[in-house]
């Protein structure tokens, strides 16, 4: 029996999600008494072997083929499915990123097996397994049973913090060449457009967000000014993007971006559950709201119960004053 | 180019506010005081379909598998431009419809609709459903129909017989070129959905809704119960009730070391 762990990488650049996958796989491997067979697919796969070893992979299956030039859901899933057959895998797992879930869904569809996405806990004592998974983007949990000969799962992204293995050694490399034809290239990346480098909403240490309470697109100017003074970026709620005041790329939440800044300053945002799940990983939250009962206020570490239109400019003014400008 | 036939799949879900409560038996979200909606991703899929058809000619069909009340979500789609509505009614709750079962019924329904009305050029799903979020129904349906699918799509464009689809990644886009017929999993942000007009609302009441009975067997993932994640209750420190709180706020920013900023 073999447990395969799909490693996400972008042309040889290993991702944090791949490190998480290996960390989670060590827990699963321990409870199953199975070693860790990592899988790296396509161009650049060789480059992830050392890092995979450091995070506990016993073996890395380097999957290559002339057609595996870049990422494509069909190409990756077809290759993974063939390797799973070859290795007689009883478990195939990864982490629930866009790619992780997409490849696993593709593989599940190929073999008509269940696929449980975004798990937080997996109990393998009995067969079927008992699994806890995420619903509503993290606002709710669901316990399910998983019945399958070949079990396909992803761990929710960030459910397990990536940590190098204690007794890490060099991973054994095994090469695998799947049998592929041109049909798998239909869904392969054809091109890339790079827009911005530098800090983005998901990586910024400070996010200054506005909700419906801001009132208009123009009224975001003071929030932009404060964000800039703090070297941060502006975020917003869905009420704001729906009104066309800000682009969707600024939206924090279940169907927007998940953030984890040092401080989240949420102004004029009520704190609906779908907004909260995107903000809850923030180290600290400061809510500025006229309503002391707002959910955002009761869940925040700090709050100011006042009109954001007065408080936000006052913060910028105070920062400037202290900087002596 | 002939007229486009586009299909969108939407799922009826409750619209909770500040918290999600679970029924005592743990089998469902407590919906006694809630309205219902679809995922914003699916709302955007419908808008994208309507825009494609406005530019290129054609018609938009919307399909849902759900309780009879899911007619409400179909009529909403009609109020913003969909013309053909299809309901696959279920008697048990949606919780009994695991992703494999749902996908198998939807694929059968799509084949039946296509047998009557002709093939779809494009089928659109949400990237994931708002509630159960299985991240797979679209992929399974596409596979069953033998059509290509990519997920996470935040831009589409027709280029001759191809569909150019853009997937957002941090700081940019991946571009995919799919032959038609194709399937896409769409994310919110691809467009800004319109609100229904009065005229749209009136038209939606009259739109024709087909009901198709489809059976499908359970898959290998079975729900046992829903539960709320553990909550850490925090004390909120009130820093003030007017703009004089600015001093305390800047003290806090200084203390946590984010005042460095652009000097
Ligand atoms: C499936 C699904 C997914 C969703 N995904 C997201 C998502 O990703 N992100 C998201 O944000 N939402 C999402 N939503 C929408 C969410 O449910 C809420 O509707 C939305 O977050 C509300 O935005 P808001 O807090 O800005 O507006 P409101 O709820 O209207 O709150 C406005 C707040 O501003 C305060 N206020 C008003 N004036 C002032 C003032 N002058 N000064 C200070 N405070 C003031 C009010 O007291 C109130 O608390 C989703 C919904 C669904 C159903
Ligand atoms: N019951 C349903 N009826 C119609 N479409 C559905 C249903 N369930 C899921 N879908 C579609 O499949 C997508 C992915 O769902 P999921 O795999 O549950 O995350 C959703 O965004 C919908 O477009």
XYZ file of C-alpha atoms and ligand atoms in Angstrom:
664
model
C 0.000 0.000 0.000
C 1.236 3.424 -0.887
C 0.280 6.973 0.053
C 0.977 9.478 -2.720
C 1.391 13.165 -1.846
C 1.012 15.558 -4.761
C 3.441 18.474 -4.487
C 2.404 21.744 -6.017
C 5.152 23.628 -7.761
C 5.316 26.218 -10.487
C 7.950 25.172 -13.033
C 10.239 23.915 -10.257
C 9.392 26.546 -7.661
C 7.985 24.580 -4.682
C 5.006 26.193 -2.955
C 4.189 26.640 0.716
C 1.180 24.419 0.047
C 3.528 21.584 -0.955
C 5.377 21.931 2.362
C 1.994 21.868 4.134
C 1.035 18.751 2.168
C 4.166 16.942 3.345
C 3.648 18.073 6.944
C 0.050 16.817 6.868
C 1.161 13.616 5.130
C 3.514 12.827 8.027
C 0.526 12.841 10.396
C -1.541 10.706 8.053
C 1.411 8.407 7.301
C 1.999 7.817 11.016
C -1.586 6.809 11.639
C -1.610 4.530 8.576
C 1.886 3.132 9.080
C 2.769 4.156 5.529
C 5.815 5.949 4.236
C 5.590 9.178 2.268
C 5.726 8.935 -1.504
C 5.787 12.478 -2.827
C 4.911 13.229 -6.447
C 6.340 16.074 -8.508
C 4.971 16.396 -12.021
C 6.344 18.027 -15.154
C 9.016 20.540 -16.040
C 11.107 21.491 -13.016
C 10.015 18.479 -10.945
C 13.679 17.592 -10.220
C 14.168 20.909 -8.460
C 11.785 20.116 -5.600
C 13.425 16.859 -4.483
C 15.740 18.330 -1.811
C 13.041 20.423 -0.213
C 10.626 17.474 -0.271
C 13.224 15.418 1.604
C 13.627 18.160 4.190
C 9.878 18.053 4.809
C 9.819 14.291 5.273
C 9.331 12.669 1.856
C 10.875 9.173 1.817
C 10.575 8.895 -1.950
C 9.945 11.497 -4.632
C 8.369 10.244 -7.829
C 9.597 12.567 -10.541
C 7.008 12.384 -13.296
C 8.162 13.558 -16.683
C 7.031 13.421 -20.275
C 7.636 15.596 -23.339
C 4.056 16.867 -23.099
C 4.366 17.877 -19.424
C 5.813 21.308 -20.158
C 3.627 23.350 -17.822
C 0.648 23.056 -15.482
C -2.611 21.716 -16.866
C -5.356 19.995 -14.841
C -5.832 17.138 -17.323
C -2.117 16.560 -17.813
C -1.368 16.512 -14.098
C -4.406 14.417 -13.189
C -3.807 11.866 -15.934
C -0.175 11.479 -14.899
C -1.133 11.206 -11.228
C -3.861 8.653 -11.933
C -1.425 6.464 -13.897
C 1.191 6.668 -11.162
C -1.454 5.740 -8.574
C -2.247 2.605 -10.574
C 1.413 1.777 -11.019
C 2.169 2.244 -7.309
C -1.080 0.589 -6.196
C -1.849 3.658 -4.063
C -4.585 3.419 -1.451
C -4.337 7.124 -0.575
C -3.645 10.152 -2.752
C -3.544 13.478 -0.960
C -2.646 17.117 -1.447
C -3.535 20.575 -0.134
C -6.711 22.412 -1.149
C -5.301 25.233 -3.232
C -6.880 26.081 -6.600
C -4.560 23.598 -8.290
C -4.628 20.982 -5.535
C -8.410 20.721 -5.542
C -8.613 20.920 -9.319
C -6.171 18.074 -9.959
C -7.735 15.861 -7.287
C -11.241 16.511 -8.676
C -9.968 15.615 -12.148
C -8.394 12.439 -10.849
C -11.574 11.516 -8.930
C -13.661 12.066 -12.049
C -11.323 9.774 -14.011
C -11.717 6.838 -11.641
C -15.239 7.725 -10.421
C -14.064 7.727 -6.817
C -15.108 10.107 -4.030
C -12.849 13.099 -3.319
C -13.090 14.886 0.027
C -11.857 18.453 -0.301
C -10.488 20.730 2.417
C -10.195 18.374 5.382
C -9.073 19.556 8.795
C -8.888 16.181 10.558
C -8.743 12.626 9.292
C -9.337 9.572 11.471
C -8.068 6.447 9.719
C -8.712 3.968 12.562
C -11.669 2.413 10.809
C -12.590 1.929 7.200
C -14.594 3.981 6.097
C -12.540 6.883 7.415
C -14.094 9.601 9.562
C -13.155 12.975 8.181
C -13.833 16.550 9.265
C -13.927 19.056 6.451
C -14.575 22.733 5.891
C -17.867 24.183 4.646
C -18.795 27.815 3.970
C -15.132 28.681 3.446
C -14.374 27.857 7.098
C -17.466 29.153 8.903
C -18.792 25.653 9.433
C -17.390 22.122 9.738
C -18.825 18.898 8.398
C -18.091 15.355 9.582
C -18.248 12.835 6.745
C -17.397 9.210 6.176
C -15.187 8.323 3.234
C -15.684 4.938 1.622
C -13.293 4.094 -1.214
C -10.527 1.675 -2.149
C -8.387 4.589 -3.297
C -9.006 7.523 -0.983
C -8.570 11.018 -2.415
C -8.358 13.944 -0.005
C -6.996 17.466 0.284
C -6.226 19.207 3.553
C -7.624 22.732 3.795
C -4.924 25.290 2.921
C -3.417 26.616 6.190
C -5.106 23.880 8.299
C -1.644 22.478 8.994
C 1.374 24.755 9.447
C 4.337 23.626 7.359
C 7.240 22.322 9.448
C 10.409 20.513 8.387
C 10.653 16.882 9.531
C 12.724 16.087 12.655
C 14.518 13.186 11.084
C 14.760 14.437 7.545
C 17.013 12.578 5.188
C 17.577 12.523 1.481
C 14.567 11.351 -0.444
C 14.998 8.491 -2.902
C 14.202 9.584 -6.429
C 12.130 7.376 -8.687
C 11.269 8.454 -12.191
C 7.951 7.709 -13.835
C 6.958 8.295 -17.422
C 3.189 8.244 -17.950
C 1.597 7.289 -21.233
C 0.103 10.573 -22.479
C -1.267 11.849 -25.765
C -1.901 15.349 -27.125
C -5.436 15.441 -25.668
C -4.071 16.360 -22.221
C -2.565 19.578 -23.563
C -5.988 21.096 -24.316
C -6.245 22.484 -20.782
C -2.589 23.392 -20.358
C -1.542 26.965 -19.548
C -1.122 28.734 -22.898
C 0.248 31.997 -21.565
C 0.850 34.068 -18.450
C 0.080 37.748 -17.827
C 2.029 39.297 -14.993
C 0.288 42.344 -13.559
C 1.877 43.385 -10.323
C 4.732 42.289 -8.207
C 5.257 43.618 -4.709
C 2.756 43.567 -1.876
C -0.713 42.325 -2.527
C -3.806 42.058 -0.371
C -2.933 38.514 0.668
C 0.632 39.370 1.750
C 0.355 42.937 3.089
C 1.255 43.465 6.779
C -1.436 46.153 7.094
C -4.889 46.146 5.504
C -7.205 49.155 5.840
C -10.652 48.015 4.777
C -13.913 49.796 4.139
C -17.481 48.537 3.950
C -20.851 49.937 3.011
C -20.405 52.502 5.798
C -17.773 54.292 3.670
C -20.613 55.434 1.431
C -19.004 55.998 -1.982
C -15.977 55.288 -4.166
C -14.564 58.772 -3.514
C -14.869 58.362 0.228
C -12.141 55.660 0.035
C -9.477 58.366 -0.466
C -8.802 58.778 3.292
C -8.489 54.976 3.624
C -5.972 54.922 0.782
C -4.013 57.693 2.428
C -3.869 55.827 5.746
C -2.904 52.566 4.030
C -0.080 54.315 2.237
C 1.222 55.938 5.418
C 1.388 52.453 6.953
C 2.892 50.758 3.901
C -0.261 48.694 3.549
C -3.091 48.200 1.078
C -6.818 48.907 0.962
C -9.372 46.112 1.267
C -13.166 46.101 1.231
C -16.355 44.119 1.767
C -18.626 42.636 -0.894
C -21.175 45.407 -0.378
C -18.480 47.723 -1.718
C -17.515 45.655 -4.774
C -21.205 45.079 -5.557
C -21.697 48.854 -5.609
C -18.769 49.187 -7.987
C -16.821 51.372 -5.519
C -13.720 49.124 -5.565
C -12.461 46.290 -7.802
C -13.112 42.723 -6.693
C -9.364 42.217 -6.221
C -9.768 44.323 -3.046
C -12.508 42.120 -1.576
C -11.765 40.248 1.658
C -13.788 37.109 2.401
C -15.145 33.735 1.382
C -15.412 34.636 -2.297
C -12.639 37.233 -2.145
C -9.130 37.111 -0.696
C -8.060 35.565 2.603
C -5.725 37.838 4.494
C -3.408 37.443 7.491
C -1.889 40.888 8.208
C -0.274 42.092 11.432
C -3.278 44.377 11.788
C -6.620 44.558 10.005
C -8.394 47.890 10.283
C -12.040 47.249 9.378
C -14.103 50.402 8.995
C -17.829 50.537 8.271
C -17.987 46.742 7.948
C -20.640 44.809 9.878
C -18.691 41.548 9.961
C -20.965 39.089 8.151
C -19.682 35.528 8.468
C -18.562 35.437 4.819
C -16.439 38.510 5.393
C -15.142 37.256 8.721
C -13.706 33.990 7.339
C -11.458 36.023 5.070
C -10.253 38.256 7.914
C -10.065 35.909 10.897
C -6.418 34.932 10.357
C -5.373 38.554 10.988
C -3.036 38.861 14.003
C -5.026 41.809 15.359
C -8.270 43.440 14.320
C -9.305 47.044 14.916
C -12.947 47.774 14.083
C -14.193 51.297 13.509
C -17.969 51.319 13.476
C -20.835 53.509 14.670
C -22.689 50.420 15.888
C -21.301 48.957 19.139
C -23.331 45.786 18.492
C -21.818 45.081 15.078
C -20.353 41.580 14.772
C -17.052 43.056 13.573
C -16.839 45.068 16.814
C -17.587 42.146 19.122
C -15.060 39.932 17.345
C -12.322 42.564 17.125
C -9.399 42.960 19.537
C -9.800 46.748 19.505
C -12.684 48.972 18.520
C -13.570 52.624 18.139
C -17.287 53.332 18.234
C -17.465 56.388 16.019
C -17.897 57.743 12.511
C -15.138 56.374 10.282
C -15.172 59.567 8.218
C -13.856 61.439 11.250
C -11.630 58.752 12.786
C -9.684 57.662 9.681
C -8.395 61.150 8.736
C -7.585 61.775 12.408
C -5.331 58.676 12.476
C -3.449 59.890 9.383
C -3.080 63.347 10.893
C -1.732 61.887 14.136
C 0.815 59.749 12.268
C 2.018 62.795 10.339
C 2.213 64.839 13.508
C 4.408 62.234 15.196
C 6.605 61.970 12.152
C 7.004 65.729 12.361
C 5.785 66.409 8.862
C -20.864 32.379 -36.223
C -24.120 30.763 -35.168
C -25.882 31.691 -31.970
C -24.304 30.705 -28.667
C -25.988 28.257 -26.362
C -24.763 28.709 -22.807
C -25.768 26.760 -19.691
C -25.145 27.781 -16.062
C -25.498 25.505 -13.037
C -26.536 27.193 -9.793
C -27.215 25.839 -6.306
C -29.757 27.193 -3.806
C -28.095 27.921 -0.437
C -29.156 29.773 2.705
C -27.851 33.332 3.200
C -26.625 33.526 6.802
C -25.613 36.820 8.409
C -23.384 37.205 11.449
C -23.285 33.478 12.292
C -24.352 30.115 10.968
C -26.480 28.019 13.291
C -26.979 24.291 12.964
C -30.226 22.438 13.706
C -30.295 20.380 16.937
C -29.882 17.105 15.062
C -26.790 18.510 13.296
C -28.178 17.606 9.886
C -28.694 21.059 8.383
C -28.110 24.777 8.708
C -30.906 26.396 10.748
C -32.778 28.361 8.081
C -35.951 29.366 9.957
C -35.075 33.064 9.727
C -32.900 33.086 6.644
C -33.346 34.034 3.017
C -31.824 31.971 0.210
C -29.382 32.784 -2.542
C -26.702 31.224 -4.731
C -22.940 31.573 -4.504
C -21.585 34.913 -5.789
C -19.411 32.790 -8.112
C -22.562 31.386 -9.717
C -24.212 34.805 -9.900
C -21.162 35.929 -11.861
C -21.355 32.842 -14.095
C -24.907 33.796 -15.032
C -23.889 37.413 -15.671
C -20.969 36.272 -17.847
C -23.277 34.011 -19.844
C -25.795 36.828 -20.329
C -23.040 39.199 -21.473
C -21.617 36.647 -23.932
C -25.063 36.148 -25.413
C -25.749 39.891 -25.554
C -22.587 40.346 -27.608
C -22.770 37.232 -29.758
C -26.439 36.313 -29.878
C -27.913 33.147 -28.408
C -29.638 32.048 -25.216
C -28.809 31.260 -21.602
C -30.215 28.212 -19.814
C -29.979 27.883 -16.027
C -30.091 24.504 -14.309
C -30.446 23.662 -10.645
C -30.821 20.451 -8.700
C -32.650 21.164 -5.478
C -35.918 21.350 -3.586
C -38.949 22.777 -5.434
C -38.234 26.130 -3.716
C -35.040 26.409 -5.808
C -37.379 27.790 -8.470
C -36.701 31.107 -6.690
C -33.016 31.008 -7.733
C -33.946 30.088 -11.317
C -36.423 32.989 -11.511
C -33.774 35.336 -10.162
C -31.430 34.261 -12.983
C -34.273 34.883 -15.429
C -34.740 38.376 -14.013
C -31.161 39.216 -15.030
C -31.327 37.711 -18.511
C -31.509 33.892 -18.541
C -34.312 32.608 -20.752
C -34.593 28.854 -20.162
C -35.002 27.416 -16.677
C -34.575 23.792 -15.683
C -35.258 22.307 -12.256
C -34.191 18.804 -11.243
C -36.399 18.414 -8.167
C -35.244 16.412 -5.154
C -37.252 15.126 -2.244
C -34.491 14.505 0.273
C -32.401 17.503 1.407
C -29.371 18.671 -0.574
C -27.165 17.272 2.225
C -27.985 13.799 0.883
C -26.569 14.822 -2.491
C -22.838 14.214 -2.252
C -20.694 15.566 -5.092
C -20.634 12.318 -7.112
C -24.398 11.916 -6.919
C -25.012 15.583 -7.777
C -22.632 15.509 -10.726
C -24.065 12.310 -12.128
C -27.620 13.729 -12.032
C -26.535 17.071 -13.530
C -24.648 15.331 -16.343
C -27.745 13.229 -17.131
C -29.921 16.338 -17.038
C -27.587 18.209 -19.400
C -27.570 15.309 -21.839
C -31.370 15.245 -21.789
C -31.609 19.028 -22.337
C -29.107 18.819 -25.202
C -30.996 15.920 -26.798
C -34.078 18.163 -26.994
C -32.587 21.589 -27.675
C -29.150 21.028 -29.201
C -25.645 21.067 -27.719
C -24.316 23.866 -25.508
C -21.239 25.775 -26.672
C -20.312 26.624 -23.131
C -21.302 25.337 -19.694
C -20.480 27.388 -16.626
C -20.234 26.361 -12.994
C -19.266 28.257 -9.897
C -15.699 27.529 -8.778
C -17.214 26.017 -5.654
C -20.655 25.967 -4.084
C -21.199 28.472 -1.261
C -22.201 25.969 1.393
C -20.691 22.488 0.937
C -17.784 23.708 -1.224
C -16.776 20.345 -2.701
C -14.661 21.909 -5.479
C -15.563 19.141 -7.933
C -19.093 18.996 -9.338
C -18.168 20.995 -12.468
C -15.079 18.895 -13.103
C -17.026 15.648 -12.793
C -19.795 16.847 -15.107
C -17.279 18.053 -17.709
C -15.509 14.710 -17.593
C -18.786 12.811 -17.950
C -19.606 14.917 -21.025
C -16.071 14.530 -22.406
C -15.419 18.289 -22.490
C -12.453 20.299 -21.231
C -12.793 22.372 -18.030
C -10.622 24.829 -16.171
C -11.519 26.297 -12.786
C -10.906 29.638 -11.088
C -11.780 31.645 -14.192
C -11.952 35.430 -13.876
C -12.088 36.406 -17.552
C -13.492 34.971 -20.777
C -13.309 35.999 -24.390
C -14.397 34.325 -27.599
C -11.707 34.015 -30.221
C -13.137 32.262 -33.254
C -13.852 28.696 -32.201
C -11.804 29.057 -29.055
C -12.641 30.304 -25.604
C -9.853 32.247 -23.974
C -10.147 31.867 -20.210
C -8.073 33.699 -17.621
C -7.384 32.349 -14.155
C -6.284 34.783 -11.478
C -3.113 33.950 -9.570
C -1.282 36.172 -7.104
C -0.099 39.150 -9.137
C -1.392 38.111 -12.558
C -3.254 35.648 -14.757
C -2.776 32.235 -16.327
C -4.315 32.086 -19.795
C -6.024 28.949 -21.146
C -7.336 28.438 -24.689
C -10.112 25.874 -24.919
C -11.854 24.551 -28.009
C -15.657 24.704 -27.950
C -17.701 23.107 -26.534
C -16.034 23.819 -23.205
C -16.800 24.068 -19.499
C -15.586 26.719 -17.037
C -15.562 27.067 -13.251
C -16.066 30.780 -12.616
C -15.014 33.003 -9.717
C -16.567 36.192 -8.433
C -14.765 39.226 -9.872
C -15.067 38.097 -13.509
C -17.710 40.829 -13.865
C -20.047 42.975 -11.802
C -23.472 41.302 -11.891
C -26.361 43.585 -12.777
C -29.359 44.035 -10.530
C -32.718 42.917 -11.920
C -34.808 45.643 -13.539
C -38.570 45.911 -13.074
C -38.996 44.657 -16.630
C -36.653 41.752 -15.888
C -38.584 40.825 -12.786
C -41.873 40.775 -14.672
C -40.387 38.687 -17.485
C -38.928 36.228 -14.970
C -42.364 35.436 -13.580
C -43.490 34.307 -17.008
C -40.315 32.461 -18.018
C -40.920 28.836 -18.833
C -39.517 26.348 -16.306
C -38.938 22.723 -17.250
C -38.945 20.094 -14.535
C -36.838 17.010 -15.192
C -36.864 14.046 -12.862
C -33.467 12.401 -12.641
C -32.323 9.677 -10.287
C -28.745 9.034 -9.160
C -27.082 6.779 -6.609
C -25.028 7.944 -3.633
C -21.250 8.343 -3.896
C -18.555 7.525 -1.350
C -18.712 10.688 0.759
C -21.557 10.703 3.276
C -22.409 13.492 5.693
C -22.580 12.538 9.349
C -23.174 15.951 10.905
C -22.512 19.659 10.698
C -20.836 21.471 13.572
C -19.641 24.950 14.356
C -15.886 25.478 14.670
C -14.612 26.271 18.171
C -14.794 30.007 18.776
C -12.324 31.925 20.825
C -14.260 34.605 22.663
C -12.150 37.741 22.953
C -12.548 40.826 25.051
C -12.796 43.827 22.731
C -10.827 46.831 24.010
C -12.719 50.030 23.223
C -10.160 52.682 22.320
C -12.643 55.553 22.154
C -15.939 56.883 20.912
C -14.783 59.773 18.726
C -11.784 60.893 16.660
C -9.675 61.600 19.735
C -9.158 57.832 19.755
C -6.542 58.493 17.026
C -3.805 58.933 19.645
C -4.525 55.538 21.213
C -4.700 53.930 17.762
C -1.326 55.318 16.712
C 0.153 54.148 20.052
C -1.104 50.683 19.151
C 0.318 50.845 15.613
C 3.653 51.904 17.049
C 3.616 49.121 19.641
C 3.038 46.415 17.015
C 5.718 47.876 14.772
C 3.749 48.847 11.668
C 4.398 52.583 11.897
C 7.596 52.186 9.864
C 5.588 52.651 6.650
C 6.710 55.208 4.096
C 8.425 57.878 6.147
C -22.013 32.876 -0.355
C -21.688 34.273 0.045
C -20.372 34.717 -0.049
C -20.029 36.003 0.352
N -18.719 36.391 0.262
C -18.369 37.593 0.781
C -16.989 38.019 0.781
O -16.098 37.345 0.232
N -16.687 39.195 1.361
C -17.637 40.007 1.952
O -17.285 41.074 2.475
N -18.937 39.634 1.921
C -19.322 38.477 1.352
N -20.659 38.144 1.317
C -21.652 39.183 1.703
C -21.874 39.318 3.205
O -22.863 38.403 3.585
C -22.337 40.744 3.566
O -23.491 41.068 2.809
C -21.295 41.835 3.331
O -20.045 41.453 3.881
C -21.765 43.145 3.990
O -20.848 44.188 3.737
P -20.696 45.412 4.766
O -20.294 44.920 6.093
O -19.821 46.419 4.113
O -22.160 46.054 4.765
P -23.243 46.127 5.939
O -23.548 44.782 6.456
O -24.355 46.943 5.405
O -22.513 46.912 7.107
C -22.210 48.269 7.082
C -21.599 48.634 8.436
O -21.132 49.969 8.401
C -21.416 50.600 9.645
N -21.434 52.049 9.385
C -22.322 52.765 8.644
N -21.952 54.061 8.601
C -20.807 54.187 9.312
C -19.931 55.264 9.613
N -20.150 56.508 9.138
N -18.829 55.013 10.351
C -18.575 53.759 10.833
N -19.380 52.712 10.572
C -20.463 52.901 9.810
C -22.758 50.017 10.060
O -22.948 50.135 11.463
C -22.586 48.554 9.606
O -22.017 47.783 10.643
C -21.026 36.879 0.860
C -22.356 36.440 0.934
C -22.696 35.161 0.518
C -24.110 34.717 0.607
N -27.366 21.085 -6.581
C -26.751 21.740 -7.583
N -27.475 22.211 -8.647
C -26.872 22.864 -9.665
N -25.546 23.124 -9.696
C -24.790 22.682 -8.675
C -25.336 21.969 -7.570
N -24.335 21.678 -6.718
C -23.204 22.186 -7.262
N -23.479 22.792 -8.436
C -22.532 23.503 -9.328
O -21.235 22.983 -9.162
C -20.331 23.990 -8.681
C -19.301 23.362 -7.784
O -19.924 22.766 -6.671
P -19.134 21.990 -5.525
O -18.431 20.864 -6.147
O -20.196 21.586 -4.549
O -18.205 23.003 -4.906
C -21.246 25.021 -8.043
O -20.667 26.311 -7.979
C -22.443 24.983 -8.964
O -22.204 25.728 -10.145
